[in-house]
PDB file of C-alpha atoms in Angstrom:
ATOM      1  CA  MET A   1      -8.385 -11.799  19.533  1.00  0.00           C
ATOM      2  CA  GLY A   2      -6.092 -12.607  15.945  1.00  0.00           C
ATOM      3  CA  ARG A   3      -6.445 -15.399  14.256  1.00  0.00           C
ATOM      4  CA  VAL A   4      -5.123 -18.994  15.526  1.00  0.00           C
ATOM      5  CA  THR A   5      -4.554 -20.274  11.890  1.00  0.00           C
ATOM      6  CA  VAL A   6      -4.034 -18.289   8.427  1.00  0.00           C
ATOM      7  CA  ARG A   7      -4.905 -19.764   4.747  1.00  0.00           C
ATOM      8  CA  ARG A   8      -2.169 -19.109   2.090  1.00  0.00           C
ATOM      9  CA  PRO A   9      -2.844 -20.625  -0.954  1.00  0.00           C
ATOM     10  CA  VAL A  10       0.029 -23.254  -1.663  1.00  0.00           C
ATOM     11  CA  ARG A  11       1.920 -24.890  -4.773  1.00  0.00           C
ATOM     12  CA  MET A  12       1.920 -28.945  -3.953  1.00  0.00           C
ATOM     13  CA  LEU A  13       4.398 -30.970  -5.951  1.00  0.00           C
ATOM     14  CA  SER A  14       4.290 -35.573  -5.166  1.00  0.00           C
ATOM     15  CA  GLU A  15       5.880 -37.837  -7.268  1.00  0.00           C
ATOM     16  CA  SER A  16       1.884 -37.874  -9.048  1.00  0.00           C
ATOM     17  CA  GLY A  17       2.393 -34.312 -10.519  1.00  0.00           C
ATOM     18  CA  GLN A  18       1.114 -31.046  -8.373  1.00  0.00           C
ATOM     19  CA  ARG A  19      -1.355 -28.403  -7.740  1.00  0.00           C
ATOM     20  CA  ARG A  20      -2.657 -26.274  -5.980  1.00  0.00           C
ATOM     21  CA  ARG A  21      -4.516 -25.734  -3.093  1.00  0.00           C
ATOM     22  CA  PRO A  22      -5.078 -24.227   0.184  1.00  0.00           C
ATOM     23  CA  ASP A  23      -3.208 -24.499   3.255  1.00  0.00           C
ATOM     24  CA  SER A  24      -4.018 -23.727   6.261  1.00  0.00           C
ATOM     25  CA  LEU A  25      -0.979 -22.293   9.202  1.00  0.00           C
ATOM     26  CA  ALA A  26      -0.759 -22.087  12.643  1.00  0.00           C
ATOM     27  CA  ALA A  27      -0.478 -18.250  13.365  1.00  0.00           C
ATOM     28  CA  GLU A  28       2.591 -16.025  15.063  1.00  0.00           C
ATOM     29  CA  GLU A  29       1.931 -12.437  16.027  1.00  0.00           C
ATOM     30  CA  PRO A  30       3.484 -10.541  19.008  1.00  0.00           C
ATOM     31  CA  LEU A  31       2.493 -10.440  22.334  1.00  0.00           C
ATOM     32  CA  GLU A  32       3.979  -7.546  24.317  1.00  0.00           C
ATOM     33  CA  ILE A  33       3.453  -8.242  27.303  1.00  0.00           C
ATOM     34  CA  ARG A  34       3.242  -4.902  29.764  1.00  0.00           C
ATOM     35  CA  VAL A  35       3.517  -4.657  34.124  1.00  0.00           C
ATOM     36  CA  GLY A  36       2.510  -1.512  35.548  1.00  0.00           C
ATOM     37  CA  GLY A  37       2.431   0.668  31.500  1.00  0.00           C
ATOM     38  CA  LYS A  38       5.752  -0.947  31.187  1.00  0.00           C
ATOM     39  CA  ALA A  39       7.245  -2.796  28.422  1.00  0.00           C
ATOM     40  CA  LEU A  40       8.491  -6.000  29.870  1.00  0.00           C
ATOM     41  CA  VAL A  41       8.637  -8.462  26.597  1.00  0.00           C
ATOM     42  CA  VAL A  42       7.066  -8.580  23.477  1.00  0.00           C
ATOM     43  CA  THR A  43       6.918 -12.536  22.380  1.00  0.00           C
ATOM     44  CA  MET A  44       5.519 -13.831  19.265  1.00  0.00           C
ATOM     45  CA  ARG A  45       2.912 -16.179  19.916  1.00  0.00           C
ATOM     46  CA  THR A  46      -0.377 -18.245  18.533  1.00  0.00           C
ATOM     47  CA  PRO A  47      -3.443 -14.985  19.211  1.00  0.00           C
ATOM     48  CA  GLY A  48      -5.287 -16.905  22.394  1.00  0.00           C
ATOM     49  CA  HIS A  49      -5.212 -17.806  25.622  1.00  0.00           C
ATOM     50  CA  ASP A  50      -3.030 -14.906  25.851  1.00  0.00           C
ATOM     51  CA  VAL A  51      -3.738 -13.899  29.635  1.00  0.00           C
ATOM     52  CA  GLU A  52      -2.953 -16.974  31.255  1.00  0.00           C
ATOM     53  CA  LEU A  53       0.443 -17.317  28.623  1.00  0.00           C
ATOM     54  CA  ALA A  54       0.497 -13.592  30.634  1.00  0.00           C
ATOM     55  CA  HIS A  55       0.034 -15.325  33.910  1.00  0.00           C
ATOM     56  CA  GLY A  56       2.377 -18.230  32.950  1.00  0.00           C
ATOM     57  CA  PHE A  57       5.289 -15.562  31.918  1.00  0.00           C
ATOM     58  CA  LEU A  58       5.356 -13.813  35.736  1.00  0.00           C
ATOM     59  CA  LEU A  59       4.817 -17.268  37.164  1.00  0.00           C
ATOM     60  CA  SER A  60       7.815 -18.735  35.375  1.00  0.00           C
ATOM     61  CA  GLU A  61       9.517 -15.422  36.591  1.00  0.00           C
ATOM     62  CA  GLY A  62       9.265 -15.190  40.097  1.00  0.00           C
ATOM     63  CA  VAL A  63       7.583 -12.202  39.730  1.00  0.00           C
ATOM     64  CA  VAL A  64       3.800 -14.312  41.146  1.00  0.00           C
ATOM     65  CA  GLY A  65       3.146 -17.156  43.119  1.00  0.00           C
ATOM     66  CA  SER A  66      -1.106 -16.880  43.071  1.00  0.00           C
ATOM     67  CA  ALA A  67      -3.485 -15.361  40.885  1.00  0.00           C
ATOM     68  CA  ALA A  68      -4.268 -12.658  43.962  1.00  0.00           C
ATOM     69  CA  ASP A  69      -0.336 -11.061  42.974  1.00  0.00           C
ATOM     70  CA  VAL A  70      -2.691 -10.097  40.310  1.00  0.00           C
ATOM     71  CA  TYR A  71      -4.726  -7.274  40.109  1.00  0.00           C
ATOM     72  CA  GLY A  72      -6.036  -7.086  36.561  1.00  0.00           C
ATOM     73  CA  ALA A  73      -4.735  -7.781  32.960  1.00  0.00           C
ATOM     74  CA  ARG A  74      -6.074  -5.689  30.216  1.00  0.00           C
ATOM     75  CA  TYR A  75      -5.152  -5.294  26.184  1.00  0.00           C
ATOM     76  CA  CYS A  76      -4.007  -1.695  25.249  1.00  0.00           C
ATOM     77  CA  ASP A  77      -4.849   0.470  22.339  1.00  0.00           C
ATOM     78  CA  GLY A  78      -2.459  -1.898  19.448  1.00  0.00           C
ATOM     79  CA  VAL A  79      -4.069  -0.967  15.779  1.00  0.00           C
ATOM     80  CA  ASP A  80      -2.924  -2.509  12.827  1.00  0.00           C
ATOM     81  CA  ASP A  81      -3.013  -0.246   9.507  1.00  0.00           C
ATOM     82  CA  GLN A  82      -6.829  -0.208   9.291  1.00  0.00           C
ATOM     83  CA  GLY A  83      -7.164   1.717  12.371  1.00  0.00           C
ATOM     84  CA  ARG A  84      -8.860  -2.422  14.107  1.00  0.00           C
ATOM     85  CA  ASN A  85      -7.281  -3.187  17.345  1.00  0.00           C
ATOM     86  CA  THR A  86      -4.847  -6.326  17.056  1.00  0.00           C
ATOM     87  CA  TYR A  87      -4.943  -7.585  20.553  1.00  0.00           C
ATOM     88  CA  ASN A  88      -0.936  -7.878  20.644  1.00  0.00           C
ATOM     89  CA  VAL A  89      -0.414  -5.465  23.853  1.00  0.00           C
ATOM     90  CA  LEU A  90      -1.812  -6.842  26.874  1.00  0.00           C
ATOM     91  CA  ASP A  91      -0.917  -4.917  29.983  1.00  0.00           C
ATOM     92  CA  VAL A  92      -0.429  -6.858  33.529  1.00  0.00           C
ATOM     93  CA  THR A  93      -1.415  -4.922  37.113  1.00  0.00           C
ATOM     94  CA  LEU A  94       0.002  -6.124  39.956  1.00  0.00           C
ATOM     95  CA  ALA A  95      -1.840  -6.593  43.656  1.00  0.00           C
ATOM     96  CA  GLU A  96      -0.571  -3.612  45.848  1.00  0.00           C
ATOM     97  CA  GLY A  97       1.844  -5.183  47.782  1.00  0.00           C
ATOM     98  CA  VAL A  98       3.296  -7.129  45.330  1.00  0.00           C
ATOM     99  CA  ALA A  99       6.886  -6.321  43.421  1.00  0.00           C
ATOM    100  CA  PRO A 100       7.426  -5.251  40.150  1.00  0.00           C
ATOM    101  CA  PRO A 101       9.746  -7.330  37.776  1.00  0.00           C
ATOM    102  CA  GLU A 102      13.825  -6.573  38.479  1.00  0.00           C
ATOM    103  CA  THR A 103      15.614  -5.755  36.125  1.00  0.00           C
ATOM    104  CA  GLY A 104      17.438  -8.911  35.247  1.00  0.00           C
ATOM    105  CA  VAL A 105      13.589 -10.088  33.732  1.00  0.00           C
ATOM    106  CA  GLU A 106      13.701  -7.357  31.256  1.00  0.00           C
ATOM    107  CA  ARG A 107      14.116  -8.759  28.089  1.00  0.00           C
ATOM    108  CA  ASN A 108      16.676  -7.325  25.124  1.00  0.00           C
ATOM    109  CA  PHE A 109      14.870  -6.710  21.936  1.00  0.00           C
ATOM    110  CA  TYR A 110      12.446  -9.835  21.931  1.00  0.00           C
ATOM    111  CA  THR A 111      11.766 -13.279  22.696  1.00  0.00           C
ATOM    112  CA  THR A 112      11.519 -15.512  18.985  1.00  0.00           C
ATOM    113  CA  SER A 113       9.426 -18.586  19.556  1.00  0.00           C
ATOM    114  CA  SER A 114      11.900 -21.043  20.075  1.00  0.00           C
ATOM    115  CA  CYS A 115      13.482 -19.580  22.244  1.00  0.00           C
ATOM    116  CA  GLY A 116      12.255 -19.077  26.077  1.00  0.00           C
ATOM    117  CA  VAL A 117      14.925 -17.385  27.570  1.00  0.00           C
ATOM    118  CA  CYS A 118      17.317 -15.566  24.656  1.00  0.00           C
ATOM    119  CA  GLY A 119      17.204 -11.859  25.703  1.00  0.00           C
ATOM    120  CA  LYS A 120      17.821 -12.022  28.875  1.00  0.00           C
ATOM    121  CA  ALA A 121      19.615  -8.582  29.429  1.00  0.00           C
ATOM    122  CA  ALA A 122      21.818 -10.858  31.789  1.00  0.00           C
ATOM    123  CA  LEU A 123      23.386 -14.334  32.449  1.00  0.00           C
ATOM    124  CA  ASP A 124      23.182 -14.239  36.038  1.00  0.00           C
ATOM    125  CA  ALA A 125      19.274 -13.925  36.122  1.00  0.00           C
ATOM    126  CA  VAL A 126      19.027 -17.178  33.557  1.00  0.00           C
ATOM    127  CA  LYS A 127      18.891 -19.705  36.558  1.00  0.00           C
ATOM    128  CA  LEU A 128      15.806 -18.365  39.573  1.00  0.00           C
ATOM    129  CA  LYS A 129      15.250 -19.575  42.878  1.00  0.00           C
ATOM    130  CA  THR A 130      11.231 -21.309  42.909  1.00  0.00           C
ATOM    131  CA  ARG A 131       9.819 -20.210  45.417  1.00  0.00           C
ATOM    132  CA  PHE A 132       7.805 -24.366  45.458  1.00  0.00           C
ATOM    133  CA  ALA A 133      10.260 -27.116  46.106  1.00  0.00           C
ATOM    134  CA  PRO A 134       9.233 -29.400  43.314  1.00  0.00           C
ATOM    135  CA  GLY A 135      12.014 -31.766  45.316  1.00  0.00           C
ATOM    136  CA  GLN A 136       9.813 -32.912  48.652  1.00  0.00           C
ATOM    137  CA  SER A 137       6.901 -33.266  46.550  1.00  0.00           C
ATOM    138  CA  ARG A 138       5.815 -37.609  46.760  1.00  0.00           C
ATOM    139  CA  PHE A 139       3.350 -36.934  43.026  1.00  0.00           C
ATOM    140  CA  SER A 140       4.077 -40.578  40.836  1.00  0.00           C
ATOM    141  CA  VAL A 141       3.368 -42.259  37.791  1.00  0.00           C
ATOM    142  CA  THR A 142       3.108 -45.586  36.593  1.00  0.00           C
ATOM    143  CA  PRO A 143       5.183 -46.590  33.113  1.00  0.00           C
ATOM    144  CA  GLU A 144       1.892 -47.600  31.296  1.00  0.00           C
ATOM    145  CA  VAL A 145       0.140 -44.155  32.129  1.00  0.00           C
ATOM    146  CA  LEU A 146       3.713 -42.621  30.743  1.00  0.00           C
ATOM    147  CA  SER A 147       2.701 -44.151  27.767  1.00  0.00           C
ATOM    148  CA  GLY A 148      -0.508 -43.309  27.379  1.00  0.00           C
ATOM    149  CA  LEU A 149       0.116 -39.732  27.607  1.00  0.00           C
ATOM    150  CA  PRO A 150       1.520 -38.433  24.168  1.00  0.00           C
ATOM    151  CA  ASP A 151      -1.352 -39.942  21.697  1.00  0.00           C
ATOM    152  CA  THR A 152      -4.071 -38.373  24.629  1.00  0.00           C
ATOM    153  CA  LEU A 153      -2.488 -34.968  24.369  1.00  0.00           C
ATOM    154  CA  ARG A 154      -2.263 -35.171  20.523  1.00  0.00           C
ATOM    155  CA  GLN A 155      -5.821 -35.583  20.521  1.00  0.00           C
ATOM    156  CA  LYS A 156      -6.046 -32.920  22.231  1.00  0.00           C
ATOM    157  CA  GLN A 157      -3.863 -31.202  19.426  1.00  0.00           C
ATOM    158  CA  LYS A 158      -6.396 -29.339  17.020  1.00  0.00           C
ATOM    159  CA  VAL A 159      -5.044 -26.565  15.639  1.00  0.00           C
ATOM    160  CA  PHE A 160      -1.973 -29.333  15.270  1.00  0.00           C
ATOM    161  CA  ALA A 161      -3.642 -31.976  13.883  1.00  0.00           C
ATOM    162  CA  SER A 162      -5.212 -29.089  10.879  1.00  0.00           C
ATOM    163  CA  THR A 163      -1.296 -26.926  10.305  1.00  0.00           C
ATOM    164  CA  GLY A 164       0.889 -29.041  11.717  1.00  0.00           C
ATOM    165  CA  GLY A 165       3.140 -26.359  13.730  1.00  0.00           C
ATOM    166  CA  LEU A 166       2.065 -26.147  16.611  1.00  0.00           C
ATOM    167  CA  HIS A 167       3.915 -27.093  20.374  1.00  0.00           C
ATOM    168  CA  ALA A 168       1.834 -28.261  22.446  1.00  0.00           C
ATOM    169  CA  ALA A 169       1.793 -28.739  26.993  1.00  0.00           C
ATOM    170  CA  GLY A 170      -0.475 -30.503  29.030  1.00  0.00           C
ATOM    171  CA  LEU A 171      -0.724 -30.569  33.029  1.00  0.00           C
ATOM    172  CA  PHE A 172      -1.530 -34.507  33.914  1.00  0.00           C
ATOM    173  CA  ARG A 173      -2.217 -36.496  37.021  1.00  0.00           C
ATOM    174  CA  ALA A 174      -1.375 -39.569  38.397  1.00  0.00           C
ATOM    175  CA  ASP A 175      -4.354 -41.444  36.387  1.00  0.00           C
ATOM    176  CA  GLY A 176      -3.321 -40.249  33.263  1.00  0.00           C
ATOM    177  CA  THR A 177      -5.924 -37.471  33.044  1.00  0.00           C
ATOM    178  CA  LEU A 178      -5.411 -34.342  31.113  1.00  0.00           C
ATOM    179  CA  LEU A 179      -7.056 -31.517  33.308  1.00  0.00           C
ATOM    180  CA  ALA A 180      -5.725 -29.054  30.599  1.00  0.00           C
ATOM    181  CA  VAL A 181      -3.617 -28.813  27.357  1.00  0.00           C
ATOM    182  CA  ARG A 182      -2.031 -25.537  25.815  1.00  0.00           C
ATOM    183  CA  GLU A 183      -0.847 -24.834  21.781  1.00  0.00           C
ATOM    184  CA  ASP A 184       1.380 -22.106  20.721  1.00  0.00           C
ATOM    185  CA  VAL A 185       4.340 -21.965  17.862  1.00  0.00           C
ATOM    186  CA  GLY A 186       6.438 -21.269  21.150  1.00  0.00           C
ATOM    187  CA  ARG A 187       7.071 -24.534  23.517  1.00  0.00           C
ATOM    188  CA  HIS A 188       7.942 -22.401  26.243  1.00  0.00           C
ATOM    189  CA  ASN A 189       4.497 -20.007  25.463  1.00  0.00           C
ATOM    190  CA  ALA A 190       2.535 -23.345  25.613  1.00  0.00           C
ATOM    191  CA  VAL A 191       4.328 -24.018  29.052  1.00  0.00           C
ATOM    192  CA  ASP A 192       3.109 -19.975  30.169  1.00  0.00           C
ATOM    193  CA  LYS A 193      -0.471 -21.072  28.697  1.00  0.00           C
ATOM    194  CA  VAL A 194      -1.180 -24.210  30.660  1.00  0.00           C
ATOM    195  CA  LEU A 195       0.505 -22.451  34.171  1.00  0.00           C
ATOM    196  CA  GLY A 196      -0.928 -19.386  33.809  1.00  0.00           C
ATOM    197  CA  TRP A 197      -4.064 -21.918  33.312  1.00  0.00           C
ATOM    198  CA  ALA A 198      -3.138 -22.964  36.072  1.00  0.00           C
ATOM    199  CA  LEU A 199      -2.711 -20.334  38.167  1.00  0.00           C
ATOM    200  CA  LEU A 200      -5.985 -18.591  37.891  1.00  0.00           C
ATOM    201  CA  GLU A 201      -7.226 -21.755  38.742  1.00  0.00           C
ATOM    202  CA  GLY A 202      -6.194 -21.957  41.703  1.00  0.00           C
ATOM    203  CA  ARG A 203      -3.717 -24.808  41.682  1.00  0.00           C
ATOM    204  CA  VAL A 204      -0.497 -23.376  41.744  1.00  0.00           C
ATOM    205  CA  PRO A 205       2.100 -25.565  43.058  1.00  0.00           C
ATOM    206  CA  LEU A 206       1.016 -27.759  41.044  1.00  0.00           C
ATOM    207  CA  SER A 207       2.698 -30.583  43.167  1.00  0.00           C
ATOM    208  CA  ASP A 208       0.195 -33.517  42.356  1.00  0.00           C
ATOM    209  CA  VAL A 209       1.068 -33.099  39.020  1.00  0.00           C
ATOM    210  CA  GLY A 210       3.132 -33.703  36.072  1.00  0.00           C
ATOM    211  CA  LEU A 211       4.090 -31.762  33.375  1.00  0.00           C
ATOM    212  CA  LEU A 212       3.844 -33.175  29.559  1.00  0.00           C
ATOM    213  CA  VAL A 213       5.666 -31.483  26.541  1.00  0.00           C
ATOM    214  CA  SER A 214       5.176 -32.065  22.640  1.00  0.00           C
ATOM    215  CA  GLY A 215       9.071 -31.439  21.055  1.00  0.00           C
ATOM    216  CA  ARG A 216      12.357 -31.760  23.371  1.00  0.00           C
ATOM    217  CA  ALA A 217      13.378 -30.774  27.360  1.00  0.00           C
ATOM    218  CA  SER A 218      15.065 -27.399  27.580  1.00  0.00           C
ATOM    219  CA  PHE A 219      16.074 -25.943  30.108  1.00  0.00           C
ATOM    220  CA  GLU A 220      13.789 -23.007  29.859  1.00  0.00           C
ATOM    221  CA  LEU A 221      11.512 -25.662  30.183  1.00  0.00           C
ATOM    222  CA  VAL A 222      12.621 -26.858  33.179  1.00  0.00           C
ATOM    223  CA  GLN A 223      12.761 -24.066  34.384  1.00  0.00           C
ATOM    224  CA  LYS A 224       9.119 -23.424  33.975  1.00  0.00           C
ATOM    225  CA  ALA A 225       7.854 -26.297  35.619  1.00  0.00           C
ATOM    226  CA  ALA A 226      10.138 -25.812  38.953  1.00  0.00           C
ATOM    227  CA  MET A 227       9.370 -22.715  39.488  1.00  0.00           C
ATOM    228  CA  ALA A 228       5.391 -23.879  38.780  1.00  0.00           C
ATOM    229  CA  GLY A 229       6.086 -26.713  41.743  1.00  0.00           C
ATOM    230  CA  ILE A 230       6.457 -29.794  39.644  1.00  0.00           C
ATOM    231  CA  PRO A 231       7.957 -32.575  40.351  1.00  0.00           C
ATOM    232  CA  LEU A 232       7.889 -34.398  37.129  1.00  0.00           C
ATOM    233  CA  LEU A 233       8.240 -33.267  33.047  1.00  0.00           C
ATOM    234  CA  ALA A 234       8.007 -35.982  30.624  1.00  0.00           C
ATOM    235  CA  ALA A 235       9.051 -34.847  26.656  1.00  0.00           C
ATOM    236  CA  VAL A 236       8.847 -36.500  23.605  1.00  0.00           C
ATOM    237  CA  SER A 237      12.148 -35.670  22.607  1.00  0.00           C
ATOM    238  CA  ALA A 238      15.487 -34.882  24.128  1.00  0.00           C
ATOM    239  CA  PRO A 239      17.074 -33.740  27.446  1.00  0.00           C
ATOM    240  CA  SER A 240      19.049 -30.594  27.268  1.00  0.00           C
ATOM    241  CA  SER A 241      22.340 -31.499  29.811  1.00  0.00           C
ATOM    242  CA  LEU A 242      21.677 -28.561  31.320  1.00  0.00           C
ATOM    243  CA  ALA A 243      17.690 -30.106  31.767  1.00  0.00           C
ATOM    244  CA  VAL A 244      18.922 -32.557  33.435  1.00  0.00           C
ATOM    245  CA  GLU A 245      20.992 -30.856  35.682  1.00  0.00           C
ATOM    246  CA  LEU A 246      18.488 -28.659  36.984  1.00  0.00           C
ATOM    247  CA  ALA A 247      15.981 -31.017  36.664  1.00  0.00           C
ATOM    248  CA  GLU A 248      18.369 -33.225  39.261  1.00  0.00           C
ATOM    249  CA  GLU A 249      19.234 -29.513  41.535  1.00  0.00           C
ATOM    250  CA  ASN A 250      15.629 -29.328  41.670  1.00  0.00           C
ATOM    251  CA  GLY A 251      15.153 -32.999  42.712  1.00  0.00           C
ATOM    252  CA  MET A 252      12.367 -33.300  39.620  1.00  0.00           C
ATOM    253  CA  THR A 253      11.507 -35.524  37.813  1.00  0.00           C
ATOM    254  CA  LEU A 254      12.876 -35.490  34.028  1.00  0.00           C
ATOM    255  CA  VAL A 255      11.611 -38.071  31.125  1.00  0.00           C
ATOM    256  CA  GLY A 256      12.958 -37.804  27.580  1.00  0.00           C
ATOM    257  CA  PHE A 257      12.075 -40.112  24.522  1.00  0.00           C
ATOM    258  CA  LEU A 258       8.302 -40.813  26.009  1.00  0.00           C
ATOM    259  CA  ARG A 259       7.492 -42.685  22.741  1.00  0.00           C
ATOM    260  CA  GLY A 260       4.981 -45.866  23.408  1.00  0.00           C
ATOM    261  CA  ALA A 261       6.694 -48.054  26.172  1.00  0.00           C
ATOM    262  CA  SER A 262      10.387 -47.209  25.850  1.00  0.00           C
ATOM    263  CA  MET A 263      11.045 -43.837  27.956  1.00  0.00           C
ATOM    264  CA  ASN A 264      14.473 -42.526  29.565  1.00  0.00           C
ATOM    265  CA  LEU A 265      14.231 -42.061  33.079  1.00  0.00           C
ATOM    266  CA  TYR A 266      16.787 -38.768  33.736  1.00  0.00           C
ATOM    267  CA  THR A 267      16.439 -37.783  36.681  1.00  0.00           C
ATOM    268  CA  GLY A 268      13.930 -38.882  39.848  1.00  0.00           C
ATOM    269  CA  GLU A 269      13.827 -42.376  38.776  1.00  0.00           C
ATOM    270  CA  GLN A 270      11.076 -42.885  41.917  1.00  0.00           C
ATOM    271  CA  ARG A 271       7.918 -41.319  41.020  1.00  0.00           C
ATOM    272  CA  VAL A 272       8.356 -43.660  37.457  1.00  0.00           C
ATOM    273  CA  LEU A 273       7.329 -46.934  39.205  1.00  0.00           C
ATOM    274  CA  GLU A 274       8.212 -50.101  38.179  1.00  0.00           C
ATOM    275  CA  PRO A 275       6.035 -51.942  35.747  1.00  0.00           C
ATOM    276  CA  VAL A 276       3.514 -54.426  37.258  1.00  0.00           C
ATOM    277  CA  ALA A 277       4.616 -57.629  36.596  1.00  0.00           C
ATOM    278  CA  VAL A 278       1.458 -60.249  34.125  1.00  0.00           C
TER     279      VAL A 278
END
């Protein structure tokens, strides 16, 4: 498995002068995901939880809906200049009877760590229809629980603590309990990893949990949540206009600028209960 962090020397300048010291950087390496031996996508990611990443990606693209749809996943031979396996090629075998990805799922060239849908082969393939309807979920949460989630998520971000360079995604219950947290240089990868965890644990559809992300709420993150049946997405930063529109179309709750007791409710505000009167 590739390294999660990389140590590099750095010249540090400050008001008190300058010094040289080693610095920890978040690792970023390509991962090629194949299905049945055929290349599907290359994404720039932080090594680790690659099987979850592949499962979550296939779930969010509508290829699979449960762990039973995947027969197996294995690393293929991919070597560096010294002949060592890079673990950067993962081949997924679908279960018998599961249709392979449509052509529209394939990406042109590669997906960067900052963009989840940049390489879609056709514009009409961008918006997907979920097999799990998040709008039917009765999930609800209090503002008090939401306000404590960012700090709880940060405490679970072990690699971020040493590098400051990773996004995080976490699944949480109505009482604020975090079920799983994953980190990655790509926000969409972090979400795919946590969705892949849920798929492998037999928890999909995720109609009884919310999704918290450490950055902004973009279109692709709302779509990934919808494809997993998640009724509420909360982000510490701003949502995009298309993210709000998509959340509304799917009957989802979208929370933005979640910082302490302050937050904006853009859609589905009925799932965020009124504050408890004192």
